[in-house]
Coordinates of C-alpha atoms and ligand atoms in Angstrom, one line a residue:
M1 CA 108.7 132.6 -72.3
T2 CA 107.7 129.3 -73.9
A3 CA 109.8 126.1 -74.1
P4 CA 109.5 123.6 -77.0
G5 CA 107.4 120.6 -76.0
W6 CA 106.3 122.0 -72.6
P7 CA 103.7 121.6 -71.1
A8 CA 102.7 118.2 -72.4
R9 CA 100.4 115.2 -71.4
L10 CA 101.4 111.8 -72.8
A11 CA 99.7 108.5 -72.2
C12 CA 99.8 104.8 -73.0
G13 CA 97.1 102.6 -71.5
A14 CA 96.9 103.2 -67.8
V15 CA 100.2 105.1 -67.7
E16 CA 100.2 108.9 -68.0
V17 CA 102.7 111.6 -67.6
R18 CA 101.8 115.3 -67.2
P19 CA 103.1 118.4 -65.4
L20 CA 102.8 118.2 -61.6
R21 CA 100.0 120.5 -60.2
A22 CA 99.6 122.2 -56.9
R23 CA 96.8 119.8 -56.0
D24 CA 99.2 116.9 -56.2
A25 CA 100.8 118.0 -53.0
G26 CA 99.0 115.6 -50.6
A27 CA 99.4 112.6 -52.9
W28 CA 103.1 113.3 -53.5
S29 CA 103.8 113.7 -49.8
E30 CA 102.0 110.5 -48.9
V31 CA 103.6 108.3 -51.6
R32 CA 107.1 109.7 -51.0
I33 CA 106.9 109.3 -47.2
R34 CA 105.5 105.7 -47.5
N35 CA 108.3 104.8 -49.9
Q36 CA 111.3 106.0 -47.8
A37 CA 113.0 102.6 -47.6
W38 CA 112.4 101.9 -51.3
L39 CA 113.7 105.3 -52.6
S40 CA 116.3 106.6 -50.2
P41 CA 119.2 104.3 -51.3
W42 CA 119.0 105.9 -54.8
E43 CA 118.3 109.6 -54.2
G44 CA 120.9 112.3 -53.7
R45 CA 120.8 115.4 -51.6
S46 CA 123.1 118.4 -51.4
P47 CA 125.8 117.9 -48.7
A48 CA 125.8 121.7 -48.2
L49 CA 122.3 121.5 -46.8
P50 CA 121.8 120.6 -43.1
P51 CA 120.6 117.0 -42.7
A52 CA 116.8 116.9 -42.5
S53 CA 114.5 113.9 -41.9
W54 CA 112.9 112.1 -44.9
R55 CA 109.5 113.2 -43.6
D56 CA 110.5 116.9 -43.4
R57 CA 112.0 116.7 -46.9
H58 CA 108.6 115.5 -48.2
S59 CA 106.1 117.9 -46.6
T60 CA 103.4 119.6 -48.8
A61 CA 105.3 122.9 -48.2
V62 CA 108.5 121.3 -49.7
F63 CA 106.4 120.1 -52.7
A64 CA 105.0 123.7 -53.2
A65 CA 108.5 125.2 -53.1
M66 CA 109.8 122.5 -55.5
L67 CA 106.8 123.1 -57.9
R68 CA 107.4 126.9 -58.0
A69 CA 111.1 126.3 -58.8
T70 CA 110.6 123.6 -61.4
R71 CA 107.8 125.5 -63.1
K72 CA 110.1 128.5 -63.6
E73 CA 112.9 126.2 -64.9
A74 CA 110.4 124.4 -67.2
R75 CA 109.2 127.7 -68.7
A76 CA 112.9 128.5 -69.4
G77 CA 113.3 125.1 -71.2
R78 CA 115.8 123.7 -68.7
V79 CA 113.7 120.9 -67.2
L80 CA 110.7 118.7 -68.0
P81 CA 109.2 117.8 -64.6
F82 CA 106.6 115.1 -65.3
G83 CA 104.3 113.5 -62.7
L84 CA 103.6 109.9 -63.4
L85 CA 100.1 108.5 -62.9
V86 CA 98.8 105.0 -63.0
D87 CA 95.0 104.7 -63.4
G88 CA 94.9 108.4 -62.5
R89 CA 96.8 108.0 -59.2
L90 CA 100.1 109.8 -58.7
S91 CA 102.7 107.0 -58.6
G92 CA 106.0 108.5 -59.5
Q93 CA 108.0 111.1 -61.4
V94 CA 110.1 111.3 -64.6
T95 CA 112.2 114.4 -64.8
V96 CA 114.5 115.5 -67.6
S97 CA 116.8 118.1 -66.1
S98 CA 119.9 120.2 -66.8
I99 CA 118.8 120.6 -70.4
V100 CA 121.5 122.3 -72.5
R101 CA 120.7 123.5 -76.0
G102 CA 122.9 124.6 -78.9
A103 CA 125.5 122.1 -80.1
F104 CA 124.8 119.7 -77.1
D105 CA 120.9 119.4 -77.1
C106 CA 121.1 117.0 -74.2
G107 CA 119.2 116.4 -70.9
Y108 CA 119.6 114.0 -67.9
V109 CA 116.7 111.8 -66.9
G110 CA 115.8 110.8 -63.3
Y111 CA 112.8 108.7 -62.2
W112 CA 111.1 106.7 -59.5
V113 CA 107.8 104.7 -59.0
D114 CA 105.8 103.7 -56.0
E115 CA 106.9 100.3 -54.9
R116 CA 103.2 99.2 -55.2
V117 CA 103.3 99.4 -59.0
A118 CA 106.9 98.2 -59.4
G119 CA 107.7 95.3 -61.8
R120 CA 104.8 95.9 -64.2
G121 CA 106.7 97.9 -66.8
V122 CA 105.2 101.2 -65.6
L123 CA 108.4 103.2 -65.6
P124 CA 109.8 101.9 -68.9
T125 CA 106.4 102.8 -70.5
A126 CA 106.5 106.3 -69.0
L127 CA 110.1 106.9 -69.8
A128 CA 109.6 105.7 -73.4
L129 CA 106.8 108.3 -73.8
V130 CA 109.1 111.0 -72.4
L131 CA 112.0 110.0 -74.6
D132 CA 109.9 110.1 -77.7
H133 CA 108.7 113.5 -76.7
C134 CA 112.3 114.6 -76.1
F135 CA 113.5 113.4 -79.5
G136 CA 110.4 114.9 -81.1
P137 CA 108.7 118.2 -80.0
V138 CA 111.5 119.1 -77.5
G139 CA 114.2 118.6 -80.1
L140 CA 116.9 116.9 -78.0
H141 CA 119.6 114.8 -79.6
R142 CA 120.8 113.0 -76.5
V143 CA 119.4 111.9 -73.1
E144 CA 121.6 110.6 -70.4
A145 CA 120.8 108.4 -67.3
N146 CA 123.2 107.8 -64.5
V147 CA 122.6 104.8 -62.3
R148 CA 124.4 103.3 -59.2
P149 CA 126.1 100.0 -60.3
E150 CA 124.1 98.1 -57.6
N151 CA 120.7 99.4 -58.8
T152 CA 119.7 96.4 -60.9
A153 CA 116.1 97.5 -61.4
S154 CA 117.1 100.8 -62.9
R155 CA 119.8 99.2 -65.0
R156 CA 117.2 96.9 -66.4
V157 CA 115.0 99.9 -67.4
V158 CA 117.7 101.6 -69.4
E159 CA 118.7 98.3 -71.0
K160 CA 115.1 97.6 -72.0
L161 CA 114.9 101.0 -73.8
G162 CA 118.2 100.6 -75.7
F163 CA 120.5 103.0 -73.8
R164 CA 124.2 102.5 -74.4
E165 CA 126.6 102.1 -71.5
E166 CA 129.2 104.8 -71.8
G167 CA 131.4 104.6 -68.7
L168 CA 131.7 105.0 -65.0
H169 CA 131.5 108.3 -63.1
T170 CA 133.6 108.0 -59.9
R171 CA 132.1 109.4 -56.7
Y172 CA 129.4 111.1 -58.8
L173 CA 126.4 111.9 -56.5
F174 CA 126.0 112.4 -52.8
I175 CA 123.6 109.7 -51.7
D176 CA 123.0 108.2 -48.2
E177 CA 125.9 110.3 -46.7
Q178 CA 128.5 109.2 -49.3
W179 CA 129.7 110.1 -52.7
R180 CA 128.6 107.2 -54.9
D181 CA 129.9 105.9 -58.2
H182 CA 127.4 105.9 -61.1
V183 CA 127.3 104.0 -64.5
S184 CA 126.6 106.4 -67.3
F185 CA 124.1 105.5 -70.0
A186 CA 122.9 107.5 -73.0
L187 CA 120.4 107.3 -75.8
L188 CA 120.7 109.3 -79.1
R189 CA 117.8 110.3 -81.4
E190 CA 119.4 108.4 -84.3
D191 CA 119.5 105.2 -82.1
V192 CA 115.7 105.0 -82.1
P193 CA 114.4 106.0 -85.6
E194 CA 111.2 103.9 -85.1
G195 CA 110.5 105.4 -81.7
V196 CA 111.3 104.3 -78.2
L197 CA 107.8 103.3 -77.1
R198 CA 107.2 101.4 -80.3
G199 CA 110.4 99.4 -79.9
Y200 CA 109.7 98.7 -76.2
L201 CA 106.1 97.5 -76.8
A202 CA 107.3 95.3 -79.8
E203 CA 110.0 93.8 -77.6
R204 CA 107.5 93.1 -74.8
L205 CA 105.0 91.4 -77.1
G206 CA 107.8 89.5 -78.9
G207 CA 109.5 88.4 -75.6
Ligands
COA301 C1 114.0 101.6 -61.1 C2 112.5 101.7 -61.1 C3 112.0 103.1 -61.5 C4 111.9 100.6 -62.2 O1 110.5 100.8 -62.3 P1 109.5 99.6 -62.8 O2 108.3 100.3 -63.3 O3 109.4 98.7 -61.6 O4 110.3 99.0 -64.0 P2 110.1 97.5 -64.5 O5 108.7 97.0 -64.3 O6 110.7 97.5 -65.9 O7 111.1 96.6 -63.6 C5 112.5 96.7 -63.6 C6 113.2 95.6 -62.9 O8 112.8 95.7 -61.5 C7 112.8 94.4 -60.9 N1 111.5 94.1 -60.3 C8 110.5 93.4 -60.8 N2 109.5 93.3 -60.0 C9 109.8 94.0 -58.9 C10 109.2 94.3 -57.7 N3 107.9 93.9 -57.4 N4 109.9 95.0 -56.8 C11 111.1 95.4 -57.0 N5 111.8 95.2 -58.2 C12 111.1 94.5 -59.1 C13 113.2 93.5 -62.0 O9 114.6 93.3 -62.0 C14 112.8 94.2 -63.2 O10 113.5 93.8 -64.4 P3 112.9 92.7 -65.3 O11 111.6 93.3 -65.9 O12 113.9 92.4 -66.3 O13 112.5 91.5 -64.4 C15 111.9 101.3 -59.7 O14 112.5 100.1 -59.3 C16 112.2 102.4 -58.6 O15 111.5 103.3 -58.6 N6 113.2 102.1 -57.8 C17 113.6 103.0 -56.7 C18 114.1 104.4 -57.2 C19 115.2 104.3 -58.3 O16 116.0 103.4 -58.3 N7 115.2 105.3 -59.2 C20 116.2 105.3 -60.3 C21 117.5 105.9 -59.8 S1 118.7 105.8 -61.1

């Protein structure tokens, strides 16, 4: 089975996104464990699973299982699981998931970066690359992002890329042992006829 637009490698300067590989396991485990305090306020987990420590949830064995599962989903066209590299070093992820085709043609984006590279426009650049790919070869019409109201950094990212705020999802995701509200943002293909990356870079140079 092949999925439109997958696999893909996309790059802009020092920022690159590409499919995660088995040999990323050590780097993924190291960066995720080191960033526990930075990432844990924003990441959900299933309340049905027994609580596990952050370290246990980020072992190389967990990475291998995640990779197996997401590769299968990617081949079926339901997810685009990109690793994010800065100067060749694994520094984050951008994942478009729950892709539904037909009359909806929509996916939901999630992302994170290593705190060491934060504040340099790495994630907006990577997300702009992925969005242009979604609206181009993948053929999506709509991409949604859901963000906790207090996550100012993530809200800035979607604002910079032109997402529209659409509403509030009450008690939407189970994060840090509570169901947390999320603000819903969306971007449509026709919102960005010139391309997301092009608009972002023009804004950066202009601003
Ligand atoms: C949200 C996130 C991906 C943004 O990535 P990024 O590459 O730092 O994005 P930007 O460089 O555009 O910075 C976004 C905002 O972060 C804030 N910021 C800037 N420098 C920062 C730093 N050194 N440390 C923390 N936040 C910083 C600023 O508010 C900035 O907005 P501004 O450019 O208007 O000043 C990143 O903060 C992150 O991984 N956070 C933890 C996980 C998370 O929240 N994921 C998203 C869940 S919805």
